[in-house]
Each structure stands twice: as C-alpha cells, then as structure tokens.
Amino acid sequence: MKRSTVLTEKNRIKWATVFSFLIILPVALSVAGFAFSRGQEVEVFLEATDPRWESCYRDTEYMRYHHMDLLRDIREDVVRYGIRGGITLAGCGDCHTNRDQFCDRCHEAGSVRLDCFGCHYYPERASERELAKASLAVQALQDGR
Amino acid sequence: MDRRDFLKKSGAALAGASGALSLPVISSCTAETASADSVLEGKRWGMVIDLTRCREGCTACMDACREANNVAFHDDPRWDVHWIRRATIKPKDESYGLEEKSVLLMCNHCDNPPCAQVCPVQATYKREDGIVVVDHHRCIGCRYCMIACPYNARFFNFKHNPDWPNKQYPQRSHGVVESCNFCAHLLDLGRRPACVEACEGVGAGALIFGNLNDRTTEVSQLVTGGFVKRIREDWGTKPKVYYIGL
C-alpha cells in the first residue's frame, strides 16, 4: 500500500499545487510588494526651520538610510565619553516637529519598532499643539469678557 | 586610541616595567585605558556630605533631584526610586554612647564598583572621571547590580513613571535599573549636580562637590585633611562620597 504523502507520478499535480501555495505565492507576493514600494519615496516631513539650525546635520539621502547609525554613534559619544552639546534627538524635533509624520509614518510602514520615546522626549505632535493653542486662545477670549 | 598607539604605549610600559621588575601586567593594562582626546580625562568627581550642616527634616536636595532627573515617585515604597535619600541610623549597642543619626544616602560612586563587576551586559560601568553610570539603552533589567551593591543605592523601575517634570532630561522606561549619576549630563556641560545647587540654595551648604584630582578644590582639601569618613571602608569598594560627622 502506497502512502499519499509520497511524491509519485499520479499525485504530481496535487503536490505541485501545494508547493506553489506554500512557497511560490508568498515569495512572489513579497517580491512584488518590494518592487512596488521601491518606486514610492515618501517626502520628509519638515514643518518649520528652527533658526538655531542652519541646515540638517547631513543631507536627506544620508539621513534617510543612516539616521540610526548616526544616532547610535552620538549615543556612544554622549553616554560613554561624555561628549555633549552636539546634535540630539530632541534637536531633530526643533524642525521636524511632528513625531507622527516624521518618525512613525515610515517606521509603521516598515514595521520597525521604535524604542526611543519610552525615555526620550520628542516635541508634542503638531495637531496637539494646535489644539493647545486654540484652547489657550479661547481661554484668553473668555478671560477678556 | 587606535591599535598602533595602543601597541606603542603598552610596549613602552612593558619595557619600563620589566626593567624595574615590577608588575608588568598591570602597567600594560593602565596603558590601555588611557585615552588622549577625552573630555573626562583628569577629572575624578567626589562629594563630601557634611552631616553637621545638614538640616534635619530638610528635603531640598531630594526634591531637586526628583525634579531635575525625573526620578519616579509613586508614593509606594515598593516602587519608589531614590537617587538620594535620608535614612536614620540606629546604633546596635547604645552602651558605646552612640546616637541616632539622620544620614543622606546615595550612590557612593565606588572606585571599585561591585555593580559594574557583575553587570552581564556592561550597562553599568565606571566612566573615566570616576562616575558609575548605567547605560539604560543596554540595561536588560536583570537586577544583578542591585544585589551586588552593598549600599542599596540602586532601584528598579517596576512601573512606568507618569511624571516628567524636566523634559530636557530623559525618563527611564519600565524595566531598567537606575541610580545617582552625579548629574553627569550637567557636569559634562560645566555645571554642578542639582542636589548641590539646591543645598546651597537653601543656605545649608552641606553638600560639597568637586574634582578630587584638583588639590585646590574644597573637596580634595577636606578629603586629604582627614576630616572625612566613608561608609564601610572595610569593604574595599573605595567610595567617592565622603561624610563629615558620620
């Protein structure tokens, strides 16, 4: 008696189907997704240019692909060797004021978990600040009356 | 220091030491740790706590520390974190004429830190200027250092801290160990620790801080003058927090 799990002449088509579903389909989908996403370059969110910074630390292309290396190097300098006063994570927030748009958008798309903001402060999200401003204005109006 | 410099220096140290027949291994180790272009070089921070000037019931230094370093306070002794705290020390045997004392306790920044020795990921280490710090990026929260520290100066973040008074300084996330770091971020920028400034602010001046390598500072004069004691010097941890009137 032959077991059906063995590849034979008869059940060749069945196994070809199983194989294609298990392996070829996911691979093909990921390749297609990668090829599709290559064409899309997201524009960097820059709300306002802070006068304290003349320009970004490096050019956009470098920052896009190597900001993590840069941050890691700075961290090493600050934590281990006490070299402070240069670029900081909070300094990025002077110009790129919206964490939602600047960090989380790409990190969510790439499903790369960010672990910075459990400890480090990043300026409040732009929408929240607008809300705070609006509520302050309302308060001032009410106080005036 | 690059590899070439290290080989040069260690070779020189070895040659010198083997001539004098004195501990060639140790000399070569000191050549390795010396770094040429470091902002921390030449400094060795230390603190003298003058308990005769410290006011009972005053919490200025502790409040300032909490405010400046976002030290968690949950109002529950199981989860509270303290970088500097006050403890009442009672004598075991009153027949020696010893009295109860209120003592400020903090990380002693040992020259021979047991916490750094046991850290499995080298998150706790001694900086070149002698401050014992935790790299919270690296800390895995195993709490070996809390067991190793004989001064109970280390605390674990069991919970997230909802308060964030000083946005210029990071919080600690849930699951890492922390302790006093002499406000290393302020020292690097040429300022002094928050507790010291607060103590001078209330006019007590019980916390005296400075560079122990510099003979002209008040700290090193007090230390070399022999007015000071350290907690349990017999342990050999060589703390850099000294006490007057302990």
Short mmCIF file of C-alpha atoms in Angstrom, two decimals, chain B residues 18-174:
data_model
loop_
_atom_site.label_atom_id
_atom_site.label_comp_id
_atom_site.label_asym_id
_atom_site.label_seq_id
_atom_site.Cartn_x
_atom_site.Cartn_y
_atom_site.Cartn_z
CA SER B 18 60.22 44.77 33.13
CA GLY B 19 63.32 46.86 33.77
CA ALA B 20 62.12 47.59 37.27
CA LEU B 21 60.80 44.01 37.65
CA SER B 22 57.50 45.36 38.98
CA LEU B 23 54.11 44.08 37.83
CA PRO B 24 54.45 44.31 34.03
CA VAL B 25 50.89 43.07 33.51
CA ILE B 26 49.29 45.88 35.46
CA SER B 27 51.31 48.58 33.71
CA SER B 28 50.21 47.36 30.33
CA CYS B 29 46.58 47.45 31.48
CA THR B 30 46.80 51.10 32.52
CA ALA B 31 48.25 51.98 29.12
CA GLU B 32 45.14 50.51 27.52
CA THR B 33 42.62 52.59 29.44
CA ALA B 34 44.31 55.97 28.98
CA SER B 35 42.66 57.97 26.21
CA ALA B 36 44.21 61.02 24.61
CA ASP B 37 41.30 63.17 23.47
CA SER B 38 38.73 62.76 26.21
CA VAL B 39 36.74 65.45 27.94
CA LEU B 40 36.63 63.28 31.03
CA GLU B 41 40.37 63.00 31.43
CA GLY B 42 41.99 64.40 34.56
CA LYS B 43 38.74 64.58 36.48
CA ARG B 44 37.70 62.50 39.43
CA TRP B 45 34.45 63.73 40.84
CA GLY B 46 33.73 63.34 44.52
CA MET B 47 31.31 64.62 47.11
CA VAL B 48 31.59 65.44 50.77
CA ILE B 49 28.37 65.34 52.79
CA ASP B 50 28.72 67.47 55.91
CA LEU B 51 26.16 65.98 58.28
CA THR B 52 26.88 68.64 60.89
CA ARG B 53 25.49 71.25 58.47
CA CYS B 54 22.69 69.07 57.08
CA ARG B 55 19.34 70.17 58.46
CA GLU B 56 17.02 67.56 59.88
CA GLY B 57 13.72 67.46 58.01
CA CYS B 58 15.06 69.39 55.02
CA THR B 59 14.30 67.72 51.68
CA ALA B 60 15.73 70.31 49.29
CA CYS B 61 18.32 68.05 47.67
CA MET B 62 15.91 65.16 47.28
CA ASP B 63 13.19 67.35 45.78
CA ALA B 64 15.65 69.00 43.40
CA CYS B 65 16.95 65.60 42.32
CA ARG B 66 13.47 64.30 41.61
CA GLU B 67 12.64 67.45 39.68
CA ALA B 68 15.84 67.54 37.64
CA ASN B 69 16.23 63.86 36.86
CA ASN B 70 12.59 62.73 36.61
CA VAL B 71 13.09 60.23 39.42
CA ALA B 72 9.91 58.21 39.83
CA PHE B 73 7.81 58.68 42.94
CA HIS B 74 4.68 56.54 43.16
CA ASP B 75 4.08 57.10 46.89
CA ASP B 76 4.54 53.39 47.48
CA PRO B 77 7.81 52.10 48.98
CA ARG B 78 7.72 49.03 46.75
CA TRP B 79 8.11 51.06 43.57
CA ASP B 80 9.67 54.35 44.61
CA VAL B 81 13.04 55.21 43.12
CA HIS B 82 15.53 57.25 45.11
CA TRP B 83 18.75 58.74 43.85
CA ILE B 84 19.41 60.48 47.15
CA ARG B 85 17.53 59.60 50.31
CA ARG B 86 17.61 60.13 54.05
CA ALA B 87 17.90 57.25 56.47
CA THR B 88 18.01 57.10 60.24
CA ILE B 89 20.88 55.04 61.50
CA LYS B 90 20.43 53.47 64.94
CA PRO B 91 23.33 52.05 66.94
CA LYS B 92 23.15 48.33 67.65
CA ASP B 93 24.54 48.78 71.13
CA GLU B 94 23.86 52.03 72.97
CA SER B 95 26.48 51.36 75.61
CA TYR B 96 29.13 52.97 73.37
CA GLY B 97 27.40 56.30 73.70
CA LEU B 98 26.42 56.47 70.03
CA GLU B 99 23.35 58.39 69.00
CA GLU B 100 20.73 58.03 66.31
CA LYS B 101 21.74 59.81 63.17
CA SER B 102 19.96 61.05 60.12
CA VAL B 103 22.20 60.34 57.14
CA LEU B 104 21.91 61.16 53.46
CA LEU B 105 22.46 58.06 51.36
CA MET B 106 23.16 57.92 47.65
CA CYS B 107 25.23 56.05 45.12
CA ASN B 108 28.75 56.13 46.51
CA HIS B 109 30.42 56.05 43.08
CA CYS B 110 32.94 53.48 44.22
CA ASP B 111 36.38 53.33 42.65
CA ASN B 112 35.92 49.59 42.80
CA PRO B 113 32.23 49.25 41.96
CA PRO B 114 30.67 45.83 42.64
CA CYS B 115 27.68 46.73 40.46
CA ALA B 116 29.87 47.22 37.39
CA GLN B 117 31.70 43.98 38.04
CA VAL B 118 28.56 41.87 37.95
CA CYS B 119 26.74 43.57 35.07
CA PRO B 120 26.43 40.88 32.37
CA VAL B 121 25.95 43.36 29.51
CA GLN B 122 28.32 46.10 30.71
CA ALA B 123 25.47 48.53 31.00
CA THR B 124 26.82 49.66 34.36
CA TYR B 125 30.37 50.91 34.14
CA LYS B 126 32.74 53.45 35.61
CA ARG B 127 33.34 56.43 33.41
CA GLU B 128 36.82 57.78 33.01
CA ASP B 129 36.07 60.55 35.51
CA GLY B 130 35.07 58.00 38.13
CA ILE B 131 31.29 58.30 37.92
CA VAL B 132 29.44 54.99 37.95
CA VAL B 133 26.68 55.22 35.37
CA VAL B 134 24.03 52.98 33.84
CA ASP B 135 23.64 52.90 30.08
CA HIS B 136 19.88 52.44 30.03
CA HIS B 137 19.98 51.54 26.36
CA ARG B 138 21.92 48.44 27.25
CA CYS B 139 20.38 47.53 30.60
CA ILE B 140 18.35 44.33 30.40
CA GLY B 141 16.86 44.69 33.88
CA CYS B 142 18.41 41.58 35.41
CA ARG B 143 18.99 43.38 38.74
CA TYR B 144 22.34 41.74 39.48
CA CYS B 145 23.73 45.17 40.30
CA MET B 146 21.02 45.74 42.90
CA ILE B 147 22.09 42.56 44.63
CA ALA B 148 25.77 43.41 44.32
CA CYS B 149 25.56 46.98 45.60
CA PRO B 150 26.32 46.92 49.34
CA TYR B 151 24.84 50.40 49.81
CA ASN B 152 21.38 49.61 48.39
CA ALA B 153 21.77 52.60 46.11
CA ARG B 154 20.15 51.04 43.07
CA PHE B 155 16.49 50.89 42.23
CA PHE B 156 14.48 49.07 39.63
CA ASN B 157 11.75 50.67 37.56
CA PHE B 158 8.88 48.34 38.27
CA LYS B 159 6.41 50.72 36.69
CA HIS B 160 6.19 53.43 34.13
CA ASN B 161 6.66 56.87 35.63
CA PRO B 162 3.77 59.16 34.64
CA ASP B 163 5.53 62.38 35.79
CA TRP B 164 8.02 64.10 33.53
CA PRO B 165 8.92 67.44 35.11
CA ASN B 166 12.21 68.07 33.28
CA LYS B 167 11.72 67.50 29.57
CA GLN B 168 15.38 68.25 28.87
CA TYR B 169 16.40 65.02 30.55
CA PRO B 170 15.14 61.56 29.58
CA GLN B 171 12.96 59.38 31.71
CA ARG B 172 13.75 55.76 32.42
CA SER B 173 11.47 53.24 30.88
CA HIS B 174 9.91 50.38 32.75
#
